[in-house]
Amino acid sequence: MKHRIRFRYYIAPFLFVGMLWVGMIHYMYAFIAIQDNDIALSRSAVSDFFDSNIFSHDHWIEIYGLVQKWMGKRQIDNFTIYKTDYGAMVSARETQTPEKINEEVDAVYSIISYLNEKNIPYYYLTSILPVQDMADLPYGAAEGSQINSLMTQRALIEKNINLIDLNTADTIRTIPKEELFYQTDHHWTIETCFATYQEIIKTIEDEIGWDLNGKSTTNKSNYLEHRIADSFLGSYGVKVGKYYAGKDDFVILLPDFDTDMLFQSYDTTGKLLLEKSGDFFCALLDGDILEDTEYDNKYNSFCNVGYIENHILNYNALNDLKCLFISHSYGRPLTMYLAINFFEIVNLDPQKGRFGGNYLEYIDEYEPDIVLFQVEFEGEIIGEYTGE
């Protein structure tokens, strides 16, 4: 057995060098063709060539991942990605200082304190950690999300912030840890998303007393499963290729009841980018992405690739309530399900380069009945909240 393992490590470099020579021959012919067309080869042009050339980019990622898998590697060093015992890939998070954590909490609290002044109810959703047990990682792996999460939650509790703690929610605890997140992506699965949706609606109805028709809309038996097998290669998977990572099934739960909605997405300047209407599927999902067998990032189908400011009007709503949902990309599918229970929902993404407006001014203008925050990523608050 030892000789067999050694053989793997000896032969792999030679195999990779051989593939490299094949690639170099390919590049030489490609460069000759470019020079024959009198195209100037500046530094940026060379960079663009390698980035856009399929053979030199996607193909080499697949080869690299295949070699890593063949060698039995569980840690991809140049990306700092680990593979758990149950096959999911996770990124390593640095442990933050208490000062950094408090600074992040204070930024969000500036909005929450304003909501308290305006008597607008709100809830802050804690994050679910991809690394549920350090023993699932390779021995000695450095991973700080659990410590970050503990410090963040302690800072939130000290400020008496209204929490929906997803880590202790019964709807989440029943999901096996290997099914909480995609195997190839940092986002949670639709099962985790729907369980979070159930927890949010139940909490609002129980604590605020609103009738959101949750008994019906959060019943999973009232939805049909739309599954596209082996179709999703997520943000981690694209770094190592499908041979190392495999592919996820992409699943959507579609309402098995009448829906009638209007979807609108806006850019950073407030310009309307897209408007669609129809039932849940037609209004909220990009069907072209779902049907394209060559397009791996199926997650972009949620909210029609909208990633800055999304609005959904529910013409079948049984109330006139408006919800403001401040959330990063985890919130896109959750926005779609929450839209079933409100007359209107607006989703703002606080990450850098996305929504950059003033949140307090937006709240004054929009006048939401409730505000939800989903701003943690693996135990740490991300995004910008000061506005312009």
XYZ file of C-alpha atoms in Angstrom:
388
model
C 0.000 0.000 0.000
C 2.854 2.411 0.849
C 4.485 1.754 -2.538
C 1.176 2.432 -4.257
C 0.761 5.780 -2.459
C 4.334 6.784 -3.278
C 3.725 5.878 -6.906
C 0.810 8.318 -6.999
C 2.967 11.180 -5.804
C 5.844 10.337 -8.161
C 3.781 9.898 -11.300
C 1.493 12.905 -10.773
C 4.164 15.588 -11.432
C 5.290 13.812 -14.610
C 1.692 13.548 -15.763
C 1.132 17.235 -15.107
C 4.346 18.248 -16.928
C 3.275 16.183 -19.913
C -0.072 17.957 -19.987
C 1.756 21.268 -19.656
C 3.794 20.541 -22.796
C 0.602 19.782 -24.696
C -0.799 23.091 -23.521
C 2.327 25.021 -24.525
C 2.141 23.604 -28.043
C -1.467 24.760 -28.173
C -0.452 28.268 -27.023
C 2.333 28.511 -29.596
C -0.032 27.830 -32.460
C -2.556 30.260 -31.009
C 0.031 33.043 -30.640
C 1.260 32.475 -34.189
C -2.297 32.888 -35.417
C -2.639 36.126 -33.458
C 0.628 37.524 -34.790
C -0.373 36.633 -38.335
C -3.374 38.903 -37.831
C -1.064 41.764 -36.741
C -2.598 41.992 -33.283
C -0.408 43.777 -30.743
C 0.534 41.562 -27.841
C 0.535 43.976 -24.931
C 0.608 42.706 -21.344
C -3.153 43.157 -21.049
C -3.720 41.430 -24.378
C -1.706 38.428 -23.240
C -3.657 38.342 -19.974
C -6.948 38.564 -21.837
C -5.832 35.777 -24.142
C -5.114 33.361 -21.312
C -8.245 34.332 -19.367
C -10.577 33.935 -22.313
C -8.970 30.900 -23.971
C -11.057 27.868 -23.015
C -8.189 25.429 -23.221
C -5.947 27.490 -20.974
C -8.584 28.220 -18.357
C -11.482 25.817 -17.846
C -9.591 22.856 -19.292
C -6.621 23.330 -16.985
C -8.867 23.727 -13.951
C -10.427 20.359 -14.755
C -6.996 18.734 -15.198
C -5.717 20.290 -11.975
C -8.735 19.093 -10.031
C -8.492 15.612 -11.520
C -4.837 15.308 -10.483
C -5.661 16.554 -6.957
C -8.460 14.020 -6.628
C -6.265 11.217 -7.937
C -3.642 12.113 -5.323
C -6.279 11.977 -2.582
C -5.878 15.664 -1.641
C -8.441 17.158 0.759
C -6.884 20.608 0.883
C -6.496 22.810 -2.203
C -3.711 25.076 -1.010
C -3.746 27.884 -3.561
C -7.453 28.506 -2.912
C -7.472 27.575 0.813
C -10.424 25.272 0.281
C -11.004 22.155 2.350
C -13.046 19.098 1.552
C -15.032 17.695 4.468
C -15.412 14.030 5.343
C -18.808 14.041 3.628
C -17.569 15.591 0.375
C -18.584 19.243 0.747
C -16.064 21.977 0.022
C -15.643 24.874 2.450
C -13.368 27.892 2.531
C -11.079 28.636 5.447
C -12.095 31.705 7.453
C -9.654 33.815 9.432
C -10.421 34.394 13.100
C -11.312 38.059 13.570
C -10.453 40.244 16.540
C -13.196 41.227 19.009
C -12.659 44.848 17.925
C -13.384 43.968 14.289
C -16.500 41.984 15.237
C -17.824 44.835 17.418
C -17.210 47.323 14.624
C -19.276 45.203 12.228
C -22.123 44.818 14.730
C -22.110 48.568 15.445
C -22.516 49.307 11.726
C -25.698 47.228 11.509
C -26.921 48.501 14.874
C -26.949 52.050 13.501
C -29.864 50.926 11.307
C -31.524 48.877 14.041
C -31.496 51.766 16.525
C -33.261 53.892 13.903
C -35.895 51.180 13.471
C -36.428 51.201 17.229
C -36.980 54.968 17.114
C -39.545 54.512 14.316
C -41.236 51.564 16.080
C -40.647 49.328 13.062
C -40.307 45.642 14.007
C -37.231 43.789 12.777
C -35.392 40.492 13.070
C -31.732 39.624 12.640
C -30.986 36.136 11.281
C -27.884 34.406 12.602
C -25.754 32.477 10.131
C -25.643 28.720 9.702
C -22.054 27.532 9.565
C -20.869 25.233 6.763
C -18.338 23.757 9.210
C -20.575 22.145 11.808
C -17.793 20.044 13.325
C -14.054 20.723 13.112
C -13.480 16.965 13.084
C -14.921 16.904 9.559
C -11.932 18.883 8.260
C -8.422 17.578 7.577
C -6.268 17.390 10.694
C -4.715 20.744 11.583
C -6.948 22.811 9.293
C -7.180 26.461 10.363
C -10.806 27.608 10.364
C -12.210 30.537 12.347
C -15.914 30.723 11.508
C -17.062 29.116 14.757
C -15.121 31.570 16.921
C -16.299 34.496 14.772
C -19.891 33.328 15.121
C -19.657 33.118 18.914
C -18.169 36.614 19.176
C -20.765 38.048 16.778
C -23.690 36.492 18.622
C -22.369 37.689 21.980
C -22.080 41.255 20.637
C -25.631 41.066 19.244
C -27.052 39.815 22.538
C -25.280 42.580 24.464
C -27.180 45.109 22.335
C -30.510 43.301 22.883
C -30.988 42.783 19.151
C -34.023 40.691 18.158
C -32.585 37.429 16.863
C -33.902 34.487 14.925
C -31.197 31.995 15.829
C -31.188 29.587 12.925
C -28.654 27.317 14.613
C -31.189 26.380 17.289
C -34.282 26.371 15.042
C -36.068 23.009 14.923
C -36.623 23.338 11.177
C -32.856 23.587 10.640
C -31.718 21.034 13.220
C -33.601 18.249 11.432
C -31.495 18.717 8.273
C -28.356 16.517 8.131
C -25.194 18.615 8.084
C -24.186 17.260 4.674
C -27.432 18.636 3.213
C -27.317 22.154 4.678
C -25.085 23.521 1.914
C -24.295 22.641 -1.665
C -21.286 20.375 -2.059
C -19.671 22.725 -4.594
C -20.858 26.145 -3.433
C -20.873 28.457 -0.404
C -24.656 28.979 -0.528
C -27.131 26.883 1.395
C -29.415 24.399 -0.344
C -33.061 25.055 -1.126
C -33.999 22.738 1.758
C -32.120 24.964 4.211
C -33.553 28.067 2.574
C -37.118 26.774 2.860
C -36.592 25.723 6.483
C -35.376 29.261 7.224
C -38.460 30.641 5.478
C -40.661 28.458 7.692
C -38.881 29.692 10.822
C -39.196 33.369 9.849
C -42.917 33.229 9.091
C -43.663 31.227 12.250
C -41.697 33.689 14.402
C -43.442 36.736 12.918
C -46.897 35.212 13.357
C -46.191 34.029 16.912
C -44.414 37.132 18.225
C -45.963 40.010 16.263
C -49.378 38.431 15.793
C -49.748 38.996 12.047
C -51.735 36.498 9.994
C -49.452 35.727 7.044
C -51.276 32.554 5.974
C -48.176 30.711 7.105
C -49.925 27.460 7.964
C -50.622 26.959 4.274
C -47.692 28.642 2.537
C -44.966 27.085 4.716
C -46.386 23.580 4.332
C -43.899 21.759 2.112
C -46.626 19.453 0.811
C -48.051 22.481 -1.031
C -44.950 22.668 -3.236
C -43.677 20.670 -6.188
C -40.011 19.758 -6.460
C -38.245 20.779 -9.673
C -34.891 18.952 -9.763
C -32.130 19.271 -12.368
C -29.685 16.465 -11.644
C -25.890 17.017 -11.747
C -26.250 20.520 -13.157
C -24.811 22.969 -10.610
C -21.099 23.737 -10.234
C -20.797 26.436 -7.585
C -18.220 29.020 -6.547
C -15.879 26.425 -5.010
C -16.441 23.854 -7.705
C -15.376 26.175 -10.520
C -12.006 26.625 -8.793
C -11.153 22.922 -8.922
C -13.384 21.628 -11.708
C -16.153 19.074 -11.918
C -13.831 16.040 -11.763
C -12.637 16.952 -8.277
C -15.814 18.554 -6.956
C -18.552 16.690 -8.762
C -21.795 18.534 -9.457
C -24.812 19.282 -7.305
C -28.412 18.618 -8.141
C -30.194 21.951 -8.461
C -33.586 21.919 -6.759
C -36.392 24.467 -6.640
C -39.637 24.169 -4.685
C -42.472 25.568 -6.805
C -45.808 26.565 -5.234
C -48.604 24.151 -6.095
C -51.116 26.968 -5.707
C -52.003 30.104 -7.649
C -49.428 32.893 -7.642
C -49.371 36.210 -9.488
C -46.318 38.425 -9.085
C -44.366 41.343 -10.523
C -40.559 41.303 -10.327
C -38.293 44.316 -10.823
C -34.517 44.635 -10.428
C -32.515 47.866 -10.298
C -28.853 48.831 -10.656
C -26.742 50.904 -8.251
C -28.150 54.157 -9.673
C -31.773 53.090 -9.255
C -32.258 52.417 -12.962
C -34.732 49.637 -13.796
C -32.850 46.688 -15.303
C -35.553 44.047 -15.639
C -39.279 43.653 -15.170
C -41.172 40.364 -15.352
C -44.630 39.268 -14.313
C -46.548 36.027 -14.036
C -46.654 33.111 -11.642
C -43.844 32.256 -9.217
C -41.721 30.506 -11.844
C -42.231 32.967 -14.700
C -41.769 36.107 -12.612
C -38.961 35.141 -10.245
C -36.760 32.601 -12.039
C -34.523 32.830 -15.106
C -35.734 29.893 -17.174
C -32.956 30.257 -19.749
C -30.302 29.627 -17.092
C -32.166 26.588 -15.813
C -32.506 25.098 -19.296
C -28.946 25.834 -20.453
C -27.002 22.589 -19.974
C -23.684 24.406 -20.550
C -24.285 27.060 -17.862
C -23.104 25.724 -14.504
C -24.047 28.500 -12.057
C -27.736 27.710 -11.731
C -27.905 29.787 -8.535
C -28.048 32.889 -10.718
C -31.530 31.847 -11.833
C -32.901 32.976 -8.453
C -34.412 36.465 -8.744
C -33.326 36.616 -12.397
C -29.639 37.307 -11.591
C -30.724 40.400 -9.647
C -28.029 41.127 -7.086
C -28.377 44.805 -6.085
C -31.991 45.821 -5.482
C -34.959 43.543 -6.155
C -38.672 44.325 -5.758
C -41.500 41.780 -5.788
C -45.201 42.640 -5.733
C -47.612 39.843 -4.786
C -51.007 40.470 -6.366
C -52.515 37.515 -4.490
C -51.387 38.723 -1.055
C -53.943 38.570 1.739
C -52.493 41.715 3.336
C -50.917 45.046 2.406
C -47.699 44.523 4.398
C -44.302 45.598 3.074
C -41.045 43.861 4.022
C -37.531 45.249 3.620
C -34.989 42.431 3.459
C -31.320 43.479 3.781
C -29.345 40.444 2.731
C -26.384 39.211 0.716
C -26.768 36.565 -1.996
C -28.096 33.940 0.441
C -31.252 36.022 0.503
C -32.149 35.754 -3.179
C -34.080 32.471 -3.008
C -35.383 33.387 0.452
C -36.752 36.638 -0.996
C -38.819 34.626 -3.467
C -40.526 32.586 -0.746
C -41.036 35.511 1.619
C -42.759 37.318 -1.260
C -45.586 34.782 -1.000
C -46.571 36.166 2.425
C -46.290 39.924 1.865
C -47.881 42.379 -0.524
C -44.412 43.678 -1.347
C -40.829 42.791 -0.505
C -37.632 44.661 -1.350
C -34.256 42.935 -1.151
C -31.131 45.113 -0.857
C -27.666 43.531 -1.071
C -25.253 45.377 1.271
C -22.053 43.930 -0.173
C -19.463 46.342 -1.546
C -20.266 47.432 -5.088
C -23.963 46.588 -4.770
C -26.558 48.702 -2.958
C -24.696 51.789 -1.793
C -27.486 54.131 -0.807
C -28.384 55.506 2.607
C -30.424 52.900 4.480
C -32.092 55.355 6.835
C -33.296 57.473 3.924
C -34.475 54.352 2.125
C -36.476 53.279 5.169
C -38.109 56.717 5.365
C -39.057 56.599 1.693
C -40.161 52.962 1.506
C -41.924 52.846 4.906
C -41.624 49.085 5.507
C -43.819 47.310 8.036
C -40.940 45.012 8.984
C -37.204 44.761 8.284
C -35.207 41.534 8.134
C -31.413 41.307 8.283
C -29.427 38.418 6.865
C -25.964 39.910 6.752
C -23.659 37.288 8.256
C -21.385 35.103 6.174
C -19.947 32.155 8.085
C -20.162 33.921 11.430
C -19.021 37.378 10.369
C -21.071 40.387 9.247
C -20.226 41.488 5.719
C -21.322 44.529 3.741
C -21.420 48.303 4.027
C -24.132 50.044 6.042
C -23.162 53.691 6.301
C -24.557 54.634 2.896
C -23.617 57.703 0.921
